[in-house]
Amino acid sequence: MSVRKLVEGVLSPAMTRKIWSSSYAKVLPVTVQDFDLSAVLPAVFYMFRFGHRRGKGRFLEEFSPVVGTPAQMRRSTTVEAVANKLADKKANGFTGFDGDAERAVLADLLLCYCLDNVGNKLGRTRQVQRVAPTHYVSSWVDLPEWVANLRYVPEMMVAVLADQKKGGNVQRSEAKGKTWFPVGEDVHSNVLLQPFVTGLTQKQIKDDYAADQFDEEVAVGIDQLLMIRVAQSLRRAPGKIMGRAEMISNQRPIATVAARHFSEDIRKYVRSYATQVPRQAFVESLESCVAIGLTTITSSAIGIVLDWASTGEVLDACRQRPAPLLVDCSIGTHRQLRGLAEQSMDEYVRCARRFPVVLMALRILDYKARYDRKIRTAVDVSSMTGPYATEWLGLLGDLLHERHGRSDIILSSLDEQTQVLAETVKDDYPAAATLLTNHSVEPNPVWRLAEGLTLLQGEKVQSHTEHLIDSGLYIGRPNGLAVKRRSRQKIPGSGFSRATILRSLSLTDSVLDYLVHRLSLKSGGGSGTRWLSFDEFIATLRERYGFFVDVSPAGMSVSNDLLQLNRAALDRRLRDLGLLVSVNDAEAMKRLTPRFNPREG
């Protein structure tokens, strides 16, 4: 019998369905697993345009060179196959690719600008897995095939940016509503979509999936033209998800400050630089912006939840902070700085390993509180849980710490279930049974049950948090925030060693370029740039994003010499990029200056 069946026999199938997960949307409305950040923006475009989640489209049907099972069609759909289909169509004057060499060039252009292979690998004969946000019509391409593979990250972004104050789901914006990111309205009125709708015309706004057309008289770059021709081959955008939840949840992350900064960063950067920065660099910078936002939201949420476990209360906005992480400004060239950055990241990941247990405790308490008769009649659960669940988590914290009138009844019920579950699994899973019955170490049945169930879920589920962190950091990409390497470390007291994965926060040149351009913008509604000193830049990285350069993160002891070396490395890199100038020799007179001037007005 599977472990889940054993749990269902004790806790009931209904309760097990609710808690047998790695996620809890009221804390972080994404699935706690890995996701492909480079495929997020096209899905966001679609959701803003139509106001619901994307269903299955026609990409495989149109571009697969074989007719067979879905798996066979997926494997056979390569950039070479897409290039051949486009060349054969000769639609809209798309001619001149009849020879093998010409088609190889077309395939390379598609791989460079529009499509990515599985695992980001090169080659014209590998399976295509994702579409790049080259133009708005990239949202017509259903890659990945199922939008759920993006772990609800696009849905969270839409909810955070749209910032609708009420409702369990994101609704279409009012025609005259005052928002930078309207939902289900003209794509030209949405700040995020505006840079990607060149040449686009709309016959109507409502759910006509073929209403968006391209004006052939408008000049566009080769990258956008290729994407437009791919989309035109599909003839329409995908429709709604059939047989599944199609609406976009309006649930927001508990990390309210990080979410607000994320929304502000996207809005100000896109409005100021969409037409000023070369297109390829702009798209890379926008992806870096998303990576920073998702990383700070995730790390802030983890910190808030771990603090909730101790106090039962959600941190006030003024006390919310992202995880403090030391940046290796030498990008791996200085061994000691790299080692310290790896140590800082390792401490963050180590603390995050408690995250699944706390989420399990929250899911258990959530289930019990929702179906408790007196709690259900005393409070309005829907208003306490959305869009922000701060009040609801406070109530669950009171139950956990026995500050609520129903705590004794709920904890007694959980204690009984914990004992029964321990007896049920003791033969097959003795380690879990020990956790479930260890009253001397953990008297609270919620924690015993949460730890036991998390162990029963297995190591694969427990590692999902690390995968989520890695995905948000955009590890190993030219515009990513971190690098990862494998190393072998000796096991003390033995002659053996073990393989370990070491991560370090190492901001690439693209990320630094984005940060300088974003932070040099005037605050509030003002346009243009402001005086941004080098000292203020470093302080803002620390306070806003948790990126430490010349100050030791909490819990670490780093020598002042190494911190100054790290600062000097950042100074040198910014100078090499043409982003730092010195008015005179005084340290306070070092000023950051963007390479591109923001759009006026």
Coordinates of C-alpha atoms in Angstrom, one line a residue:
M1 CA 0.0 0.0 0.0
S2 CA 1.3 3.5 -0.9
V3 CA 2.2 5.9 1.8
R4 CA -0.5 8.3 0.7
K5 CA -3.1 5.5 1.1
L6 CA -1.9 4.9 4.6
V7 CA -2.3 8.6 5.4
E8 CA -5.8 8.7 3.8
G9 CA -6.9 5.8 6.0
V10 CA -6.1 7.9 9.1
L11 CA -6.7 11.5 8.2
S12 CA -9.5 10.9 5.6
P13 CA -9.1 11.3 1.8
A14 CA -10.6 14.8 1.9
M15 CA -8.1 16.1 4.4
T16 CA -5.2 14.3 2.6
R17 CA -6.1 15.9 -0.7
K18 CA -5.9 19.4 0.9
I19 CA -2.6 18.9 2.7
W20 CA -0.6 16.4 0.6
S21 CA 1.2 19.1 -1.3
S22 CA 4.4 21.2 -1.2
S23 CA 2.6 24.6 -1.6
Y24 CA 0.3 26.9 0.3
A25 CA -1.2 29.6 -1.9
K26 CA -2.0 32.0 0.9
V27 CA 1.7 32.4 1.7
L28 CA 3.1 32.1 -1.9
P29 CA 0.5 31.6 -4.7
V30 CA 2.8 29.4 -6.8
T31 CA 3.5 25.7 -6.9
V32 CA 6.7 25.1 -5.0
Q33 CA 8.6 23.4 -7.7
D34 CA 11.0 24.3 -10.5
F35 CA 9.8 26.5 -13.4
D36 CA 11.3 28.0 -16.5
L37 CA 11.5 31.8 -16.0
S38 CA 12.3 32.4 -19.7
A39 CA 8.9 31.1 -20.7
V40 CA 6.9 33.2 -18.1
L41 CA 6.4 36.5 -20.0
P42 CA 4.5 35.1 -23.0
A43 CA 2.1 33.4 -20.6
V44 CA 1.7 36.8 -18.8
F45 CA 1.0 38.5 -22.1
Y46 CA -1.8 36.1 -22.8
M47 CA -3.4 36.4 -19.4
F48 CA -3.4 40.2 -19.5
R49 CA -5.0 40.1 -23.0
F50 CA -7.8 37.6 -22.3
G51 CA -8.2 37.7 -18.5
H52 CA -8.0 33.9 -18.1
R53 CA -5.4 31.1 -18.2
R54 CA -4.2 29.7 -21.5
G55 CA -5.5 26.5 -22.9
K56 CA -4.0 24.2 -25.6
G57 CA -3.1 25.8 -28.9
R58 CA -2.1 24.6 -32.3
F59 CA 1.7 24.7 -32.2
L60 CA 2.3 20.9 -32.4
E61 CA -0.5 20.4 -34.8
E62 CA 0.9 23.0 -37.2
F63 CA 4.6 22.4 -37.0
S64 CA 5.1 18.7 -36.1
P65 CA 6.3 16.9 -39.3
V66 CA 4.7 13.6 -38.1
V67 CA 1.2 12.5 -37.2
G68 CA 1.3 10.3 -34.2
T69 CA 1.0 10.3 -30.4
P70 CA 1.4 13.6 -28.6
A71 CA 4.8 12.4 -27.3
Q72 CA 6.0 11.6 -30.9
M73 CA 4.7 15.0 -32.1
R74 CA 6.5 16.8 -29.3
R75 CA 9.9 15.1 -30.0
S76 CA 9.7 15.7 -33.7
T77 CA 8.9 19.5 -33.4
T78 CA 12.3 21.1 -33.8
V79 CA 13.5 24.5 -35.0
E80 CA 14.4 22.7 -38.3
A81 CA 10.8 21.5 -38.6
V82 CA 9.4 25.0 -37.9
A83 CA 11.8 26.6 -40.4
N84 CA 10.8 24.1 -43.1
K85 CA 7.1 24.8 -42.5
L86 CA 7.6 28.5 -42.7
A87 CA 9.7 28.3 -45.8
D88 CA 7.2 26.0 -47.5
K89 CA 4.3 28.4 -46.8
K90 CA 5.8 31.4 -48.5
A91 CA 3.1 33.4 -46.8
N92 CA 3.1 37.2 -46.6
G93 CA 6.1 37.5 -48.9
F94 CA 8.3 35.2 -46.7
T95 CA 10.4 33.8 -49.6
G96 CA 14.0 33.1 -50.4
F97 CA 14.5 30.1 -48.1
D98 CA 14.2 27.3 -50.6
G99 CA 17.8 25.8 -50.4
D100 CA 19.2 23.7 -47.5
A101 CA 21.7 26.4 -46.5
E102 CA 19.0 29.1 -46.5
R103 CA 16.7 26.9 -44.3
A104 CA 19.6 26.2 -42.0
V105 CA 20.0 30.0 -41.6
L106 CA 16.3 30.4 -41.0
A107 CA 16.4 27.7 -38.3
D108 CA 19.4 29.4 -36.6
L109 CA 17.5 32.7 -36.6
L110 CA 14.5 31.1 -35.0
L111 CA 16.7 29.5 -32.3
C112 CA 18.5 32.8 -31.7
Y113 CA 15.5 35.0 -31.4
C114 CA 12.2 33.0 -31.0
L115 CA 12.5 29.5 -29.7
D116 CA 14.5 27.5 -27.2
N117 CA 15.4 23.8 -27.1
V118 CA 15.0 21.5 -24.2
G119 CA 17.7 22.2 -21.6
N120 CA 18.7 25.4 -23.5
K121 CA 20.8 23.2 -25.8
L122 CA 22.0 24.2 -29.3
G123 CA 21.1 22.3 -32.5
R124 CA 18.4 22.4 -35.1
T125 CA 17.2 18.8 -34.5
R126 CA 16.4 19.0 -30.7
Q127 CA 12.9 19.3 -29.3
V128 CA 11.6 22.8 -29.0
Q129 CA 10.3 23.5 -25.4
R130 CA 9.7 27.2 -24.9
V131 CA 9.0 30.5 -26.8
A132 CA 10.8 33.8 -26.2
P133 CA 9.0 37.0 -25.4
T134 CA 10.1 38.6 -28.7
H135 CA 6.7 40.0 -29.6
Y136 CA 3.2 40.0 -28.0
V137 CA 2.1 37.2 -30.4
S138 CA 4.6 34.8 -28.7
S139 CA 1.6 34.4 -26.4
W140 CA -0.1 32.5 -29.2
V141 CA 2.5 29.7 -29.0
D142 CA 1.5 27.1 -26.4
L143 CA 5.0 26.4 -25.1
P144 CA 5.3 24.9 -22.6
E145 CA 2.4 22.8 -23.8
W146 CA 0.6 23.1 -20.4
V147 CA 0.6 26.5 -18.7
A148 CA 0.5 24.7 -15.4
N149 CA 4.1 23.7 -16.0
L150 CA 5.0 27.3 -15.2
R151 CA 3.8 26.6 -11.6
Y152 CA 1.3 29.5 -11.4
V153 CA 4.1 32.1 -11.6
P154 CA 2.5 34.0 -14.5
E155 CA -0.8 34.1 -12.6
M156 CA 0.9 35.5 -9.5
M157 CA 2.6 38.2 -11.6
V158 CA -0.7 39.2 -13.2
A159 CA -2.4 39.4 -9.8
V160 CA 0.4 41.5 -8.3
L161 CA 0.6 43.9 -11.3
A162 CA -3.1 44.3 -11.8
D163 CA -3.5 44.9 -8.0
Q164 CA -7.2 44.4 -7.8
K165 CA -8.3 45.1 -4.3
K166 CA -11.2 42.6 -4.1
G167 CA -12.4 39.3 -5.4
G168 CA -11.1 35.8 -5.3
N169 CA -10.2 35.9 -9.0
V170 CA -8.7 38.6 -11.3
Q171 CA -11.5 40.3 -13.2
R172 CA -11.5 42.2 -16.4
S173 CA -10.6 45.8 -15.8
E174 CA -13.1 48.5 -16.2
A175 CA -12.9 50.4 -19.5
K176 CA -12.1 53.6 -17.7
G177 CA -10.2 52.2 -14.8
K178 CA -7.1 53.8 -13.6
T179 CA -4.4 51.1 -13.7
W180 CA -1.1 50.7 -15.4
F181 CA -1.8 47.0 -16.0
P182 CA -5.4 46.6 -17.2
V183 CA -6.7 43.0 -17.7
G184 CA -8.8 42.0 -20.7
E185 CA -8.6 45.5 -22.4
D186 CA -6.7 46.9 -25.3
V187 CA -3.2 45.7 -25.2
H188 CA -1.9 49.1 -26.1
S189 CA -3.1 50.4 -22.8
N190 CA -1.1 47.9 -20.7
V191 CA 2.4 49.3 -19.7
L192 CA 4.0 45.8 -19.8
L193 CA 2.5 44.9 -23.2
Q194 CA 3.1 48.2 -24.9
P195 CA 6.7 47.5 -25.9
F196 CA 5.7 44.2 -27.5
V197 CA 2.7 45.2 -29.7
T198 CA 4.5 46.9 -32.6
G199 CA 2.2 46.7 -35.6
L200 CA -0.6 45.0 -33.8
T201 CA -4.2 46.0 -34.5
Q202 CA -7.3 44.7 -32.7
K203 CA -10.7 44.3 -34.3
Q204 CA -12.3 43.9 -30.9
I205 CA -11.3 43.5 -27.3
K206 CA -13.5 40.6 -26.1
D207 CA -12.8 36.9 -26.4
D208 CA -12.1 36.6 -30.1
Y209 CA -8.9 34.7 -30.2
A210 CA -8.3 35.7 -33.9
A211 CA -9.0 39.4 -33.4
D212 CA -5.4 40.5 -33.1
Q213 CA -3.8 41.2 -36.5
F214 CA -0.5 42.5 -37.8
D215 CA -0.3 45.6 -40.0
E216 CA 2.1 44.5 -42.8
E217 CA 3.0 48.2 -43.5
V218 CA 4.7 48.6 -40.1
A219 CA 8.4 48.0 -40.0
V220 CA 9.7 45.6 -37.4
G221 CA 13.1 43.9 -36.7
I222 CA 13.9 40.4 -38.0
D223 CA 13.4 39.0 -34.5
Q224 CA 9.8 40.3 -34.2
L225 CA 9.0 39.4 -37.8
L226 CA 10.0 35.8 -37.3
M227 CA 7.8 35.6 -34.2
I228 CA 4.9 37.2 -36.1
R229 CA 5.2 34.7 -39.0
V230 CA 5.2 31.8 -36.5
A231 CA 2.1 33.1 -34.9
Q232 CA 0.3 33.8 -38.2
S233 CA 0.8 30.1 -39.1
L234 CA -1.2 29.3 -36.0
R235 CA -4.0 31.7 -37.1
R236 CA -5.3 32.4 -33.6
A237 CA -4.4 32.5 -29.9
P238 CA -5.3 29.4 -27.8
G239 CA -8.6 29.4 -26.1
K240 CA -9.5 28.7 -22.5
I241 CA -8.5 25.7 -20.5
M242 CA -11.1 23.0 -21.0
G243 CA -12.2 21.1 -18.0
R244 CA -9.9 22.9 -15.6
A245 CA -9.9 26.1 -13.6
E246 CA -9.5 28.8 -16.1
M247 CA -9.7 31.9 -13.9
I248 CA -6.6 33.7 -12.6
S249 CA -6.4 33.7 -8.8
N250 CA -6.2 37.1 -7.2
Q251 CA -4.3 35.6 -4.2
R252 CA -1.1 37.7 -3.4
P253 CA 2.1 36.6 -1.7
I254 CA 2.3 37.3 2.0
A255 CA 5.5 39.3 1.2
T256 CA 3.6 42.5 0.6
V257 CA 6.6 44.8 0.5
A258 CA 8.6 42.7 -2.0
A259 CA 5.5 42.4 -4.2
R260 CA 5.0 46.1 -4.2
H261 CA 8.7 46.7 -5.1
F262 CA 8.4 44.2 -7.9
S263 CA 5.4 46.0 -9.4
E264 CA 7.1 49.3 -9.1
D265 CA 10.3 48.1 -10.7
I266 CA 8.5 46.7 -13.7
R267 CA 6.3 49.7 -14.2
K268 CA 9.1 52.3 -13.9
Y269 CA 11.7 50.4 -15.9
V270 CA 9.3 49.6 -18.8
R271 CA 7.8 53.1 -19.0
S272 CA 11.2 54.7 -19.0
Y273 CA 13.4 52.5 -21.2
A274 CA 11.1 50.4 -23.5
T275 CA 11.9 52.6 -26.5
Q276 CA 15.3 53.7 -25.4
V277 CA 17.2 50.5 -24.9
P278 CA 18.1 48.2 -27.8
R279 CA 15.4 45.6 -28.0
Q280 CA 17.4 42.5 -27.2
A281 CA 19.0 44.2 -24.2
F282 CA 15.6 45.4 -23.1
V283 CA 14.1 41.9 -23.1
E284 CA 17.1 40.6 -21.2
S285 CA 16.8 43.4 -18.6
L286 CA 13.1 42.7 -18.2
E287 CA 13.8 39.1 -17.5
S288 CA 16.5 40.1 -14.9
C289 CA 13.8 42.4 -13.3
V290 CA 11.4 39.4 -13.1
A291 CA 14.2 37.2 -11.6
I292 CA 15.0 39.8 -8.9
G293 CA 11.3 40.3 -8.1
L294 CA 10.6 36.6 -7.8
T295 CA 13.7 36.0 -5.8
T296 CA 12.9 38.7 -3.3
I297 CA 9.3 37.7 -3.0
T298 CA 10.3 34.1 -2.4
S299 CA 13.0 34.8 0.2
S300 CA 10.8 37.4 2.0
A301 CA 7.9 34.9 2.1
I302 CA 10.2 32.2 3.5
G303 CA 11.5 34.6 6.2
I304 CA 8.0 35.7 7.1
V305 CA 6.8 32.1 7.4
L306 CA 9.8 31.0 9.5
D307 CA 9.1 33.9 11.9
W308 CA 5.4 33.0 12.0
A309 CA 6.4 29.5 13.2
S310 CA 8.0 31.1 16.3
T311 CA 5.5 33.9 17.0
G312 CA 2.2 32.9 15.3
E313 CA 2.1 36.4 13.7
V314 CA 2.9 37.8 10.3
L315 CA 5.6 40.4 10.3
D316 CA 4.5 44.0 9.8
A317 CA 5.4 45.6 6.4
C318 CA 8.1 47.7 8.0
R319 CA 9.8 44.6 9.3
Q320 CA 9.6 42.5 6.1
R321 CA 13.0 41.9 4.5
P322 CA 14.3 39.6 1.8
A323 CA 17.0 37.1 2.8
P324 CA 20.4 38.7 3.4
L325 CA 22.8 37.3 0.7
L326 CA 26.4 38.2 0.1
V327 CA 27.2 39.0 -3.5
D328 CA 30.4 37.8 -5.1
C329 CA 31.2 40.9 -7.1
S330 CA 34.3 39.2 -8.5
I331 CA 32.0 36.8 -10.4
G332 CA 34.0 33.8 -9.2
T333 CA 37.5 35.1 -10.0
H334 CA 38.4 35.6 -6.3
R335 CA 38.3 32.3 -4.5
Q336 CA 37.7 33.7 -1.0
L337 CA 34.8 36.0 -2.1
R338 CA 33.2 33.1 -4.0
G339 CA 33.5 30.9 -1.0
L340 CA 31.9 33.5 1.3
A341 CA 29.0 34.0 -1.2
E342 CA 28.5 30.2 -1.3
Q343 CA 28.5 30.1 2.5
S344 CA 25.9 32.9 2.6
M345 CA 23.7 31.2 0.0
D346 CA 24.1 27.8 1.7
E347 CA 22.9 29.3 5.0
Y348 CA 19.8 30.7 3.2
V349 CA 19.0 27.3 1.6
R350 CA 19.6 25.5 4.9
C351 CA 17.0 27.7 6.6
A352 CA 14.6 27.3 3.7
R353 CA 14.6 23.5 4.3
R354 CA 12.3 24.2 7.2
F355 CA 9.9 25.9 4.8
P356 CA 8.1 22.7 3.7
V357 CA 7.4 21.7 7.3
V358 CA 5.9 25.1 8.2
L359 CA 3.8 25.0 5.1
M360 CA 2.5 21.6 6.0
A361 CA 1.6 22.9 9.5
L362 CA -0.2 25.8 7.9
R363 CA -2.2 23.5 5.6
I364 CA -3.1 21.2 8.5
L365 CA -4.3 24.2 10.6
D366 CA -6.1 25.7 7.6
Y367 CA -8.1 22.5 7.0
K368 CA -9.1 22.2 10.7
A369 CA -10.0 25.9 11.0
R370 CA -12.1 26.0 7.8
Y371 CA -14.2 23.1 8.9
D372 CA -14.5 24.0 12.5
R373 CA -18.2 25.0 13.1
K374 CA -17.5 27.8 15.6
I375 CA -14.7 29.4 13.6
R376 CA -16.7 29.2 10.4
T377 CA -19.6 31.0 11.9
A378 CA -17.5 33.6 13.8
V379 CA -15.4 34.9 10.9
D380 CA -15.7 35.6 7.2
V381 CA -13.1 33.2 5.9
S382 CA -13.1 34.6 2.3
S383 CA -12.4 38.1 3.4
M384 CA -9.6 37.0 5.8
T385 CA -7.8 34.9 3.1
G386 CA -7.8 37.1 0.0
P387 CA -6.2 38.9 -1.7
Y388 CA -3.9 39.0 1.3
A389 CA -4.1 36.3 4.0
T390 CA -2.4 38.2 6.8
E391 CA -5.4 38.0 9.1
W392 CA -6.0 34.3 8.4
L393 CA -2.4 33.4 9.2
G394 CA -2.8 35.3 12.4
L395 CA -5.8 33.2 13.3
L396 CA -3.9 30.0 12.5
G397 CA -1.0 31.3 14.6
D398 CA -3.3 31.8 17.5
L399 CA -4.5 28.2 17.1
L400 CA -1.0 26.9 17.0
H401 CA 0.2 28.8 20.1
E402 CA -3.0 28.1 22.0
R403 CA -4.2 31.7 22.1
H404 CA -7.6 30.9 20.5
G405 CA -10.7 29.5 22.2
R406 CA -10.8 26.6 19.8
S407 CA -7.1 25.7 20.2
D408 CA -7.6 22.9 22.7
I409 CA -10.2 21.1 20.7
I410 CA -8.3 21.3 17.4
L411 CA -5.0 20.3 18.9
S412 CA -6.5 17.4 20.8
S413 CA -8.0 16.1 17.6
L414 CA -4.7 16.4 15.8
D415 CA -2.9 14.7 18.7
E416 CA -5.3 11.7 18.4
Q417 CA -4.7 11.5 14.6
T418 CA -1.0 11.8 15.1
Q419 CA -1.0 8.8 17.4
V420 CA -3.1 6.7 15.1
L421 CA -0.9 7.6 12.1
A422 CA 2.2 6.6 14.0
E423 CA 0.8 3.2 14.8
T424 CA -0.2 2.8 11.2
V425 CA 3.2 3.6 9.6
K426 CA 5.5 2.3 12.3
D427 CA 6.3 -1.0 10.5
D428 CA 7.0 0.5 7.1
Y429 CA 8.3 4.0 8.1
P430 CA 9.8 3.8 11.6
A431 CA 11.6 7.1 11.3
A432 CA 8.3 8.9 10.6
A433 CA 6.6 7.1 13.5
T434 CA 9.4 8.3 15.8
L435 CA 8.8 11.9 14.8
L436 CA 5.0 11.5 15.2
T437 CA 5.3 10.2 18.8
N438 CA 8.3 12.2 20.1
H439 CA 6.4 14.2 22.8
S440 CA 9.6 15.1 24.8
V441 CA 11.2 16.9 21.8
E442 CA 8.0 18.4 20.4
P443 CA 4.9 18.6 22.6
N444 CA 2.8 20.4 20.0
P445 CA 1.0 17.8 17.8
V446 CA 0.8 20.2 14.9
W447 CA 4.6 20.2 14.5
R448 CA 4.9 16.4 15.1
L449 CA 2.3 15.8 12.4
A450 CA 3.8 18.3 10.0
E451 CA 7.3 16.9 10.4
G452 CA 6.1 13.3 10.1
L453 CA 4.0 14.0 7.0
T454 CA 6.8 15.9 5.3
L455 CA 9.2 13.0 5.9
L456 CA 6.6 10.6 4.5
Q457 CA 6.3 12.7 1.3
G458 CA 9.9 11.8 0.5
E459 CA 13.1 13.6 -0.4
K460 CA 11.8 14.6 -3.9
V461 CA 9.0 16.7 -2.4
Q462 CA 11.3 18.1 0.2
S463 CA 13.7 19.4 -2.5
H464 CA 11.0 21.4 -4.3
T465 CA 11.9 24.5 -2.3
E466 CA 15.5 24.4 -3.5
H467 CA 14.2 24.0 -7.1
L468 CA 11.9 27.0 -6.7
I469 CA 14.8 29.1 -5.4
D470 CA 17.1 28.1 -8.2
S471 CA 14.4 28.9 -10.8
G472 CA 13.9 32.4 -9.5
L473 CA 17.6 33.1 -9.4
Y474 CA 17.8 32.2 -13.1
I475 CA 21.0 30.3 -12.4
G476 CA 23.6 30.0 -15.1
R477 CA 21.9 32.4 -17.6
P478 CA 23.7 35.5 -19.0
N479 CA 21.2 37.7 -17.3
G480 CA 20.8 35.6 -14.2
L481 CA 21.5 36.3 -10.5
A482 CA 23.6 33.3 -9.4
V483 CA 25.9 30.5 -10.5
K484 CA 26.0 26.9 -9.3
R485 CA 28.8 24.4 -9.3
R486 CA 29.5 20.9 -8.1
S487 CA 32.1 20.2 -5.6
R488 CA 33.4 17.3 -3.6
Q489 CA 33.8 17.7 0.2
K490 CA 35.5 15.3 2.5
I491 CA 33.3 13.7 5.2
P492 CA 35.0 14.3 8.6
G493 CA 36.4 11.1 10.2
S494 CA 36.3 9.1 7.1
G495 CA 38.3 8.7 3.9
F496 CA 35.3 9.4 1.7
S497 CA 33.9 12.5 0.1
R498 CA 30.5 13.5 -1.1
A499 CA 29.3 15.6 -4.0
T500 CA 27.7 18.9 -3.1
I501 CA 26.0 21.7 -5.0
L502 CA 27.3 25.1 -4.2
R503 CA 25.4 28.3 -5.2
S504 CA 26.6 31.9 -5.0
L505 CA 24.9 35.2 -5.7
S506 CA 26.9 36.6 -8.6
L507 CA 25.2 39.4 -10.5
T508 CA 26.0 39.3 -14.2
D509 CA 26.8 42.4 -16.2
S510 CA 23.2 42.4 -17.6
V511 CA 21.8 42.5 -14.1
L512 CA 24.1 45.3 -13.0
D513 CA 23.1 47.2 -16.1
Y514 CA 19.5 46.8 -15.3
L515 CA 19.9 47.7 -11.6
V516 CA 21.8 51.0 -12.4
H517 CA 19.1 52.0 -15.0
R518 CA 16.3 51.2 -12.6
L519 CA 17.7 52.7 -9.4
S520 CA 18.8 55.9 -11.1
L521 CA 15.2 56.8 -12.0
K522 CA 13.5 59.5 -10.0
S523 CA 11.2 58.2 -7.3
G524 CA 7.5 58.8 -7.4
G525 CA 5.9 60.0 -10.6
G526 CA 8.8 62.1 -11.7
S527 CA 10.5 61.4 -15.1
G528 CA 14.2 61.5 -15.8
T529 CA 17.2 60.4 -13.7
R530 CA 18.5 61.5 -10.3
W531 CA 21.9 61.7 -8.7
L532 CA 22.7 58.2 -7.5
S533 CA 26.0 57.9 -5.6
F534 CA 27.9 54.6 -5.4
D535 CA 27.3 54.4 -1.7
E536 CA 23.5 54.9 -2.1
F537 CA 23.5 52.2 -4.8
I538 CA 25.1 49.7 -2.6
A539 CA 22.8 50.6 0.4
T540 CA 19.7 50.3 -1.9
L541 CA 20.8 46.8 -3.1
R542 CA 21.1 45.8 0.6
E543 CA 17.8 47.3 1.9
R544 CA 15.5 46.7 -1.1
Y545 CA 16.8 43.4 -2.4
G546 CA 18.9 41.8 0.3
F547 CA 22.1 41.9 -1.8
F548 CA 25.1 42.6 0.5
V549 CA 28.3 44.0 -0.9
D550 CA 30.4 45.8 1.7
V551 CA 28.5 44.7 4.9
S552 CA 28.4 41.3 6.4
P553 CA 25.0 39.6 6.3
A554 CA 23.5 38.7 9.7
G555 CA 25.0 35.6 11.1
M556 CA 28.2 35.9 9.0
S557 CA 31.6 37.3 10.0
V558 CA 33.5 38.6 7.1
S559 CA 36.8 40.5 7.4
N560 CA 36.7 44.2 6.5
D561 CA 39.5 43.6 4.0
L562 CA 37.5 41.1 2.0
L563 CA 34.4 43.4 2.1
Q564 CA 36.4 46.3 0.8
L565 CA 37.9 44.0 -1.9
N566 CA 34.3 43.0 -2.9
R567 CA 33.3 46.7 -3.0
A568 CA 36.4 47.5 -5.2
A569 CA 35.5 44.6 -7.6
L570 CA 32.0 46.1 -8.0
D571 CA 33.5 49.5 -8.5
R572 CA 35.7 48.2 -11.2
R573 CA 33.0 46.3 -13.0
L574 CA 30.7 49.3 -13.1
R575 CA 33.5 51.4 -14.5
D576 CA 34.2 48.9 -17.2
L577 CA 30.5 48.9 -18.2
G578 CA 30.6 52.7 -18.4
L579 CA 28.1 53.0 -15.5
L580 CA 30.3 54.7 -12.9
V581 CA 32.0 58.1 -13.0
S582 CA 33.9 60.1 -10.4
V583 CA 33.4 63.8 -10.1
N584 CA 36.6 64.0 -8.0
D585 CA 38.7 61.7 -5.8
A586 CA 36.2 61.8 -2.9
E587 CA 34.4 58.5 -2.3
A588 CA 31.1 60.2 -1.9
M589 CA 31.4 61.9 -5.3
K590 CA 31.3 58.6 -7.2
R591 CA 28.1 58.7 -9.3
L592 CA 26.3 56.1 -11.3
T593 CA 25.0 57.1 -14.6
P594 CA 22.9 55.1 -17.0
R595 CA 24.1 54.4 -20.5
F596 CA 20.6 55.2 -22.0
N597 CA 18.5 58.3 -21.2
P598 CA 15.0 57.5 -20.1
R599 CA 12.0 58.5 -22.1
E600 CA 10.9 62.0 -21.3
G601 CA 7.4 62.7 -19.9

